[in-house]
CSV table of C-alpha atoms in Angstrom, one decimal:
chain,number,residue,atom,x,y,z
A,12,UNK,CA,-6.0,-24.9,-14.2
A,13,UNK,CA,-7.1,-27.2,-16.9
A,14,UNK,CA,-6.4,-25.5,-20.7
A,15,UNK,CA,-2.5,-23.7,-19.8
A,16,UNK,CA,-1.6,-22.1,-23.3
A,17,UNK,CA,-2.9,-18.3,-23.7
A,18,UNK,CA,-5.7,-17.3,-21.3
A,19,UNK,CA,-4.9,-20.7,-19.1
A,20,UNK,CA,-1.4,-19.1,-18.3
A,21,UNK,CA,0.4,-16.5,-21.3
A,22,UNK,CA,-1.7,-13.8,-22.4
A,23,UNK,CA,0.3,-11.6,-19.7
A,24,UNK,CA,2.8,-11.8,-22.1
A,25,UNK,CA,0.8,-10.3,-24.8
A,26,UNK,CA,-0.5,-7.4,-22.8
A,27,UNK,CA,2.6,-6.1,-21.2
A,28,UNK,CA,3.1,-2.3,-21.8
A,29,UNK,CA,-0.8,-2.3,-22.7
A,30,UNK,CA,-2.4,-2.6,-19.5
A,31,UNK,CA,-5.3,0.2,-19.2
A,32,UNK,CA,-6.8,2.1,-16.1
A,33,UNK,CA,-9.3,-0.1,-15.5
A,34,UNK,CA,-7.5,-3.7,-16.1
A,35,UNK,CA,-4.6,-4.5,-14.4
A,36,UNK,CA,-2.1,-7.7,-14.6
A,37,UNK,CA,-2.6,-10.5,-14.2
A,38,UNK,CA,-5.1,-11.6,-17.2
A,39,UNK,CA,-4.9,-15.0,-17.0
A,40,UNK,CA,-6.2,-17.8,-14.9
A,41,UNK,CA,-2.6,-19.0,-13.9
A,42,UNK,CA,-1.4,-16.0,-13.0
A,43,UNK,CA,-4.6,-14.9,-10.8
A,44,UNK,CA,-3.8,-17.7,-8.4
A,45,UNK,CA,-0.4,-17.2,-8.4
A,46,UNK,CA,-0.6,-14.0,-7.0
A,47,UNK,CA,-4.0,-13.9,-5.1
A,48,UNK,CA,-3.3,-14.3,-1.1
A,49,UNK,CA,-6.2,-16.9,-0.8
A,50,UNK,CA,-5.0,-19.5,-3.3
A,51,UNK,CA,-2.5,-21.7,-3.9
A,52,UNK,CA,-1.6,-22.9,-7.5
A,53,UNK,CA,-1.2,-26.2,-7.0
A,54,UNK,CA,-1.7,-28.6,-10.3
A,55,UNK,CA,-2.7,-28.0,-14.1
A,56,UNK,CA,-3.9,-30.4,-17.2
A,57,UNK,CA,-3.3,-30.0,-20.5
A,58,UNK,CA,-3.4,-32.5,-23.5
A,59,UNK,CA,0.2,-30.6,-24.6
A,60,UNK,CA,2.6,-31.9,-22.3
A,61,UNK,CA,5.7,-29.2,-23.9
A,62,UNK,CA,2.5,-26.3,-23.1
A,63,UNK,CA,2.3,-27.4,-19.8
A,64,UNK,CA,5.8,-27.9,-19.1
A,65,UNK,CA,6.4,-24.3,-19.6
A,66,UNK,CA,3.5,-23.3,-17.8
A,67,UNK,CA,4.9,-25.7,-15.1
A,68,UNK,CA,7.9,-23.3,-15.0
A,69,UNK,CA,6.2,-19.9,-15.0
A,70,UNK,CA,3.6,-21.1,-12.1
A,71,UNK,CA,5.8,-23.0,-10.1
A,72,UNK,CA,3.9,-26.3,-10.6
A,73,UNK,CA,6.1,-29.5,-10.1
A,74,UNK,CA,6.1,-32.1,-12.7
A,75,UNK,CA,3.9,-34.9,-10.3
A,76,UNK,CA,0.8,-32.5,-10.8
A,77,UNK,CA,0.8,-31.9,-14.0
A,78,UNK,CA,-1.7,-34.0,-15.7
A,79,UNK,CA,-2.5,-34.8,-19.4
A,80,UNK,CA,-5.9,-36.1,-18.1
A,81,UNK,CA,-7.9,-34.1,-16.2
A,82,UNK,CA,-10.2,-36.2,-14.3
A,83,UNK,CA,-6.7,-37.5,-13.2
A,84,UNK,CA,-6.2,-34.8,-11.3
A,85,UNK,CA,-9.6,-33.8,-10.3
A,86,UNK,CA,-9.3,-37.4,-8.4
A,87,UNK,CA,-6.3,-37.1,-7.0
A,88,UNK,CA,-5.6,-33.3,-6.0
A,89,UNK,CA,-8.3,-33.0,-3.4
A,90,UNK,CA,-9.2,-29.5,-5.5
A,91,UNK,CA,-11.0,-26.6,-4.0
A,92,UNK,CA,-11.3,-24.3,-7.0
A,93,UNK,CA,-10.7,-25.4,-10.6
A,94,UNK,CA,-10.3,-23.4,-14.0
A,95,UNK,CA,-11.4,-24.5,-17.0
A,96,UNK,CA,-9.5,-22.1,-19.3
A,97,UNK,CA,-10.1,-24.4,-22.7
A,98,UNK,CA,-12.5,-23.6,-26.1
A,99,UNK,CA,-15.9,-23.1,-25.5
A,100,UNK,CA,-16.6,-26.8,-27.4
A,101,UNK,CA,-15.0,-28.8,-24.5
A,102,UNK,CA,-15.9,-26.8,-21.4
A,103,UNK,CA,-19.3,-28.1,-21.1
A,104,UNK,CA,-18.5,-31.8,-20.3
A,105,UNK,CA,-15.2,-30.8,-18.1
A,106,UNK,CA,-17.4,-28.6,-15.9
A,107,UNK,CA,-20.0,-30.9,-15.3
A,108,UNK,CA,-17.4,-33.7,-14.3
A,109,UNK,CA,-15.9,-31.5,-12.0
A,110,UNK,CA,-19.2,-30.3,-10.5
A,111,UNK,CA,-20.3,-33.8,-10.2
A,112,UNK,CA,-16.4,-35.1,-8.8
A,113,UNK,CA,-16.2,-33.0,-5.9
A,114,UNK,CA,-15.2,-29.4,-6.7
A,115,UNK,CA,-17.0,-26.9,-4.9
A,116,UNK,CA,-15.9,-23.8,-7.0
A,117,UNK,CA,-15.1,-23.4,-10.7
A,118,UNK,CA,-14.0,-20.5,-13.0
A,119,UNK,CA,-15.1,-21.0,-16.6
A,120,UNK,CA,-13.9,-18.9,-19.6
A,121,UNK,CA,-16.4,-17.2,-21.8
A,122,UNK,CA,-18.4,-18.0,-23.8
A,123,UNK,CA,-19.6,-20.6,-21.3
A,124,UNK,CA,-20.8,-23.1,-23.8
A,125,UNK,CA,-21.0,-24.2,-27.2
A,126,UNK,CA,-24.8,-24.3,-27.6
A,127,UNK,CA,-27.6,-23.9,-25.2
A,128,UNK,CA,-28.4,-28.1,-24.2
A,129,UNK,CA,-24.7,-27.9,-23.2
A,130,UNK,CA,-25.2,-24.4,-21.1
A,131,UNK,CA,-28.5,-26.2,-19.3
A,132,UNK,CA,-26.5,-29.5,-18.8
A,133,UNK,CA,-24.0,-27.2,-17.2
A,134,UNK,CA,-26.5,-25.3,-15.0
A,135,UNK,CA,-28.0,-28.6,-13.9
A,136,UNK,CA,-24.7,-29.8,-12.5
A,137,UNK,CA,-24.0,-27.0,-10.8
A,138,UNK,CA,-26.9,-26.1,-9.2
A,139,UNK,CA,-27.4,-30.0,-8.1
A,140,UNK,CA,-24.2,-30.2,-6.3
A,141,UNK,CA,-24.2,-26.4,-5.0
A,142,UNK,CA,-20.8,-25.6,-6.7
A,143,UNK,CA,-19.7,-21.5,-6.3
A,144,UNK,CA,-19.3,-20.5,-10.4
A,145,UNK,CA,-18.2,-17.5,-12.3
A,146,UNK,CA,-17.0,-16.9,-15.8
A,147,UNK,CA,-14.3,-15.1,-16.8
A,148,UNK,CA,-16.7,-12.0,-18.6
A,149,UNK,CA,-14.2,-9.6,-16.5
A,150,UNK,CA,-15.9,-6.3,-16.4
A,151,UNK,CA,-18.3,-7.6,-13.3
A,152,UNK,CA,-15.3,-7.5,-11.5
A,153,UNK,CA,-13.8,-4.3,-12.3
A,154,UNK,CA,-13.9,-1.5,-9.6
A,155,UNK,CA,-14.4,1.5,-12.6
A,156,UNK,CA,-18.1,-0.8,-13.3
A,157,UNK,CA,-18.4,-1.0,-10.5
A,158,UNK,CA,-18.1,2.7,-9.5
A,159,UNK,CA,-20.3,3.6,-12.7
A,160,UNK,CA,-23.3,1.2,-11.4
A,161,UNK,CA,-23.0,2.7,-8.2
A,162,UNK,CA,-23.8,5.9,-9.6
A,163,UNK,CA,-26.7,4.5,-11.5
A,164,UNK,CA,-28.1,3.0,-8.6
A,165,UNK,CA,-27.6,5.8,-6.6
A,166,UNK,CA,-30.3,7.5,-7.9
A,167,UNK,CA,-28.8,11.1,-9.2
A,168,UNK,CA,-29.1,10.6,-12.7
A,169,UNK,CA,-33.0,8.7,-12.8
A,170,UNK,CA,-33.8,5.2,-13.8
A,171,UNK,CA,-31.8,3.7,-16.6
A,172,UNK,CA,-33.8,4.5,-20.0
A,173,UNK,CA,-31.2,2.6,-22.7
A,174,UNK,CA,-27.8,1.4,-23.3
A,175,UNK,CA,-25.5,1.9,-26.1
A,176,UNK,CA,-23.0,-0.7,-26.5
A,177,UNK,CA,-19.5,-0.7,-29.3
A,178,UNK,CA,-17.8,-4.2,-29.6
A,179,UNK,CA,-15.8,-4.4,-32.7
A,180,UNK,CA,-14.4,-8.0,-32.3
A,181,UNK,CA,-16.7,-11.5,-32.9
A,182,UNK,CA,-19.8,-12.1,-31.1
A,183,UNK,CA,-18.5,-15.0,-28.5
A,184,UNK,CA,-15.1,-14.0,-28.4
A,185,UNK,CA,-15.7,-10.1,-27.4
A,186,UNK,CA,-19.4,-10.2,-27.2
A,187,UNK,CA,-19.1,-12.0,-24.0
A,188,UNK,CA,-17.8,-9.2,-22.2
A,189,UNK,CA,-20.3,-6.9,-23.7
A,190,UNK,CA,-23.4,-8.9,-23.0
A,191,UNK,CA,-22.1,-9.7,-19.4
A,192,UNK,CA,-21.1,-6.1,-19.2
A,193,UNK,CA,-24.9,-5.2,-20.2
A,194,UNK,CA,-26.6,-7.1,-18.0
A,195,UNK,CA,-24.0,-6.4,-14.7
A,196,UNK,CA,-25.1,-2.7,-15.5
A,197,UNK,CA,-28.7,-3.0,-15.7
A,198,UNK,CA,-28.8,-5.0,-12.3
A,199,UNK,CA,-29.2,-8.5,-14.0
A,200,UNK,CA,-32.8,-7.8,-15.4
A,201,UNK,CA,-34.0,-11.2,-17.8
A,202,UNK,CA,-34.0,-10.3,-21.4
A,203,UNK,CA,-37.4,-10.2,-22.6
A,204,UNK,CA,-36.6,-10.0,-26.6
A,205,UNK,CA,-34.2,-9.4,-29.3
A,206,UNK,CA,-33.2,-8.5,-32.4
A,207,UNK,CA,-30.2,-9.1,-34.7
A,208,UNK,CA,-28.5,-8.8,-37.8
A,209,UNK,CA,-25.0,-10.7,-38.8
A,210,UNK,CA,-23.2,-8.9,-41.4
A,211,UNK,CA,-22.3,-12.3,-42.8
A,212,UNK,CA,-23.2,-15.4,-42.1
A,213,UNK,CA,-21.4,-17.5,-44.5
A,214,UNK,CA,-20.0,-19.7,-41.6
A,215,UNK,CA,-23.4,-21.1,-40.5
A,216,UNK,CA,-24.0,-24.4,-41.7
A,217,UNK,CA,-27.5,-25.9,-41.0
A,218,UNK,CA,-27.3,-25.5,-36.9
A,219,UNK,CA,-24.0,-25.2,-36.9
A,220,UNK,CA,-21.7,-22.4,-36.9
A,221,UNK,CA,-18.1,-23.0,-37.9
A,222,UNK,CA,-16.5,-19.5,-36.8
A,223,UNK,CA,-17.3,-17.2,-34.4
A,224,UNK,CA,-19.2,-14.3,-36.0
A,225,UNK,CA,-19.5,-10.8,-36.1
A,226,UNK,CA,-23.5,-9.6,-34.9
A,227,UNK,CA,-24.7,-6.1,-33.3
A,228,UNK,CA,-28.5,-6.1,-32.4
A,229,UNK,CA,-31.3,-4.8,-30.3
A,230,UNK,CA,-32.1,-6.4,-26.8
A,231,UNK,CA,-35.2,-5.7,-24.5
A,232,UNK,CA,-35.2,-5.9,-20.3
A,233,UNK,CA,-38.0,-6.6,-18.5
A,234,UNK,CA,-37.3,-3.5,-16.5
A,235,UNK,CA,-38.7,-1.6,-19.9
A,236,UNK,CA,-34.3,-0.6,-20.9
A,237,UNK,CA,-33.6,-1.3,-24.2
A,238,UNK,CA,-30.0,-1.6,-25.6
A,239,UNK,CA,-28.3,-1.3,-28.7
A,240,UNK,CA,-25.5,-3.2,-29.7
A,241,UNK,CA,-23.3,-2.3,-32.2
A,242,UNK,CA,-20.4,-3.5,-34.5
A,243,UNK,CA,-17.8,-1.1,-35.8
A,244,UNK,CA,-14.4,1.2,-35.0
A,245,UNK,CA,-15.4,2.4,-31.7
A,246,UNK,CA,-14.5,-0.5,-29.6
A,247,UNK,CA,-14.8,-1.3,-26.0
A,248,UNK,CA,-17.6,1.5,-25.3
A,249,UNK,CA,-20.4,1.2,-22.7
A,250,UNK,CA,-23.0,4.2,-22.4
A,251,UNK,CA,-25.5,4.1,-20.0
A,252,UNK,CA,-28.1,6.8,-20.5
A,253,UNK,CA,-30.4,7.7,-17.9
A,254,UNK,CA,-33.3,10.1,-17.4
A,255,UNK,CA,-31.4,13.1,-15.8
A,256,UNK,CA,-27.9,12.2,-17.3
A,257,UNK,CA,-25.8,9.7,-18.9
A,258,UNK,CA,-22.1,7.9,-18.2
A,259,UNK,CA,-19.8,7.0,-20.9
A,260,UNK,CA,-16.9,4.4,-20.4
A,261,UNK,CA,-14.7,4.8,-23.2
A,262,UNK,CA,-11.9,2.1,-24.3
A,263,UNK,CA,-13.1,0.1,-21.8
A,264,UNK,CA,-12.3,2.6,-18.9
A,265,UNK,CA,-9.5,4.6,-20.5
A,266,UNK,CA,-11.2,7.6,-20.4
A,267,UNK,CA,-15.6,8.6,-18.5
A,268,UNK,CA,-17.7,11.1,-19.9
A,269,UNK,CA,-19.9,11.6,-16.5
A,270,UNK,CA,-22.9,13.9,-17.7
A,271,UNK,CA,-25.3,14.6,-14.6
A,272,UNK,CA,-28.4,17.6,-13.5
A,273,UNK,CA,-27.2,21.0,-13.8
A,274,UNK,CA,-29.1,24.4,-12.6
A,275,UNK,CA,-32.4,24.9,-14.4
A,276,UNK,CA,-32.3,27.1,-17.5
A,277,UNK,CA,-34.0,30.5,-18.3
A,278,UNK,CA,-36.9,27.7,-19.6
A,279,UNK,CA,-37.1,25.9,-16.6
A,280,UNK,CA,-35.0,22.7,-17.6
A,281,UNK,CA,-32.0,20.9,-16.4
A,282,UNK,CA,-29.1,22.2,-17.7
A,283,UNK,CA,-26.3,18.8,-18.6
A,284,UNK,CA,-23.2,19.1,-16.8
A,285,UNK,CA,-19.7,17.8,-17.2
A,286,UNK,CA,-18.5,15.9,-14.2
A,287,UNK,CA,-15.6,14.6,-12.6
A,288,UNK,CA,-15.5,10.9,-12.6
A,289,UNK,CA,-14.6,9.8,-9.4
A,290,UNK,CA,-10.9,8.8,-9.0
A,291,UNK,CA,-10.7,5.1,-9.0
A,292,UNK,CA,-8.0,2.3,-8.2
A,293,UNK,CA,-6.9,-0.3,-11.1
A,294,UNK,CA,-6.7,-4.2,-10.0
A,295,UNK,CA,-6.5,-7.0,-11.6
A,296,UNK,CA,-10.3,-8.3,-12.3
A,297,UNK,CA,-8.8,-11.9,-12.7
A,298,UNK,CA,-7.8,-11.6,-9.1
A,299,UNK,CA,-11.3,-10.6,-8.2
A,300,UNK,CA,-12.7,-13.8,-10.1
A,301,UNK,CA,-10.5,-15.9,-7.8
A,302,UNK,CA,-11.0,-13.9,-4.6
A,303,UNK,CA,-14.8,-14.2,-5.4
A,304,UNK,CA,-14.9,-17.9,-5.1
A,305,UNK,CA,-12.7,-17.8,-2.2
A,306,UNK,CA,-15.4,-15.9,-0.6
A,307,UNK,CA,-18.2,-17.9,-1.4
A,308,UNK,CA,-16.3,-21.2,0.1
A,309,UNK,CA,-15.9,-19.6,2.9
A,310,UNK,CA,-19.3,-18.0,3.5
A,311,UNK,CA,-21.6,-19.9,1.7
A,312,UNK,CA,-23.1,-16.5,0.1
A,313,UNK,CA,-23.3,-16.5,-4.2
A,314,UNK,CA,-20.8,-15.3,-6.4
A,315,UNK,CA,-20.9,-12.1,-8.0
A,316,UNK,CA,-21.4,-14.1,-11.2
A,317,UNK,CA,-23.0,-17.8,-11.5
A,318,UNK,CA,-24.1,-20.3,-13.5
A,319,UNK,CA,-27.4,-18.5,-14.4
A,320,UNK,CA,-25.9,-14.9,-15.4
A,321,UNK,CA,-23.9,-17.1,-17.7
A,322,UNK,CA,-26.2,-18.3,-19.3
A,323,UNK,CA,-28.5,-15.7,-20.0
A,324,UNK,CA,-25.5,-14.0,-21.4
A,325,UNK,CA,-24.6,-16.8,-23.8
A,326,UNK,CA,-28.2,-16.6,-24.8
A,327,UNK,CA,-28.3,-13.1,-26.1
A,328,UNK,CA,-25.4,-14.1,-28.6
A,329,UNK,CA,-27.9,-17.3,-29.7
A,330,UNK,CA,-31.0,-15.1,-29.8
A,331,UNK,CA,-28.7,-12.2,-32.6
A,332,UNK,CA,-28.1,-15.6,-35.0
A,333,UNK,CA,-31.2,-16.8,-34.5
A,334,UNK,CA,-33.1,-13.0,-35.2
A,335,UNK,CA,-30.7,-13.1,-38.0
A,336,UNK,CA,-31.6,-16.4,-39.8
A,337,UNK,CA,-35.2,-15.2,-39.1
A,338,UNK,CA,-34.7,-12.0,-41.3
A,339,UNK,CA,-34.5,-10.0,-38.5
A,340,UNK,CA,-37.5,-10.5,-36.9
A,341,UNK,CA,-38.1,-10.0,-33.3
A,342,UNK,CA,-36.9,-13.2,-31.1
A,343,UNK,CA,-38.6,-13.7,-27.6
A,344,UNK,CA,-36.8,-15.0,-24.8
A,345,UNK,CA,-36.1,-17.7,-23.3
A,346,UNK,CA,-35.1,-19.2,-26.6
């Protein structure tokens, strides 16, 4: 693991009491290979040596492999999988050194990148030395998703026509998840356009943002779905609406509003009908993430994620700032 303080290693601590239905402990990268039955924990890197140390503890990680230079230990460990679990500004150049020193699977924190000539450097490294990737956007892993696009798929409630989206925290931070979340749902269909509006922008700066802003917008698939993201008190909300019927994941899988076909009315129309969402067990997604690669050293076959997915998802949140500064004019992808 290479970046040990909160997501690295101690935002379990945070969350404890808090864990939902849908997301179970562990949350962070540490802690995922700690407990996963295909890994083994084995070394971590972190310019903080007294972060480190403690992390050192909780992990189980002796003091000879713990490194405050991480090409150090990329050299020297013999690493199958490696985290990079830092800010978005420094992944770019420790992914590609591990992609291009031997590792053959990495798990990158959102948002992959810092701008998009970093995300392209990134996919370059990857895809030239054939190194398994996912990022940590954690809904693609979470078996309630995954039980709502199997419904989807299924058939019952008629193509996908839109989704509605709530996010109520910053646009790389949070939006990750919801972008990721978007496209997992709508079967990884390419963005065609977009359209955005930042409630304020004062921390842009030429080409250069300085914090991490708040944006909601309109994006269009190929696949003729639009969705709608939006940006206020009704967090963590995913509705996927559908010819015959729509799903509702509320508070990130707290609660499902399932809506399918009922019998025809006096007119000759499908009645709606609540349904019973299907009973579903919790894990740990972070888990998944690590189990994932596992897989794909072992087989050969792709993550669930990769490089790619990435970073179209980082994309969508460049494509909102750059409607924005556009006065909201329509933005066509790829940017």
């Amino acid at each position: 693991v290479i970046g040990c303080s909160r997501i690295g290693g101690f935002i379990d601590n945070e969350v404890l009491g808090f864990e939902g239905p849908s997301m179970q402990p562990p949350s962070s990268h540490g802690g995922g290979y700690y407990v996963s039955g295909r890994t083994d924990l084995v070394a971590c890197s972190d310019l903080r040596e007294d972060v480190m140390e403690q992390f050192g503890i909780k992990y189980k990680v002796p003091k000879a492999s713990r490194y405050t230079d991480y090409r150090e230990m990329i050299e020297k460990e013999q690493l199958d999988i490696v985290s990079v679990a830092t800010q978005p500004k420094h992944r770019a150049a420790i992914v590609i050194y591990a992609a291009e020193h031997g590792v053959k699977a990495i798990y990158a924190e959102k948002a992959l990148a810092a701008s998009l000539e970093q995300a392209d450097a990134m996919v370059d490294a990857i895809e030239r030395n054939g190194v398994a990737f996912n990022m940590g956007a954690n809904r693609r892993w979470s078996p309630h998703f995954d039980k709502v696009k199997e419904i989807v798929d299924s058939g019952e409630l008629g193509p996908i026509k839109a989704m509605v989206i709530h996010n109520t925290s910053a646009l790389y931070n949070s939006g990750s998840h919801a972008f990721d979340t978007m496209l997992r749902l709508n079967s990884d269909h390419p963005a065609e356009w977009v359209q955005g509006n930042l409630p304020d922008d004062s921390m842009i700066e030429g080409d250069t943002l300085h914090e991490d802003p708040v944006g909601e917008g309109i994006v269009r698939f190929a696949n003729g779905v639009t969705c709608y993201a939006l940006n206020h008190g009704h967090g963590g909300s995913y509705q996927v609406i559908c010819e015959k019927g729509a799903i509702t994941i509320i508070h990130d899988g707290e609660e499902f509003d399932y809506r399918g076909p009922g019998p025809m009315d006096g007119r000759g129309r499908p009645t709606i009908i609540t349904k019973e969402f299907p009973d579903v067990r919790a894990v740990s997604t972070v888990v998944n993430i690590v189990e994932d690669l596992a897989h794909a050293l072992d087989t050969g076959q792709p993550t669930r994620g990769g490089i790619r997915i990435a970073r179209a998802s980082l994309e969508l949140s460049f494509a909102i700032i750059e409607s924005h500064l556009n006065g909201g004019a329509r933005v066509e992808l790829p940017l």
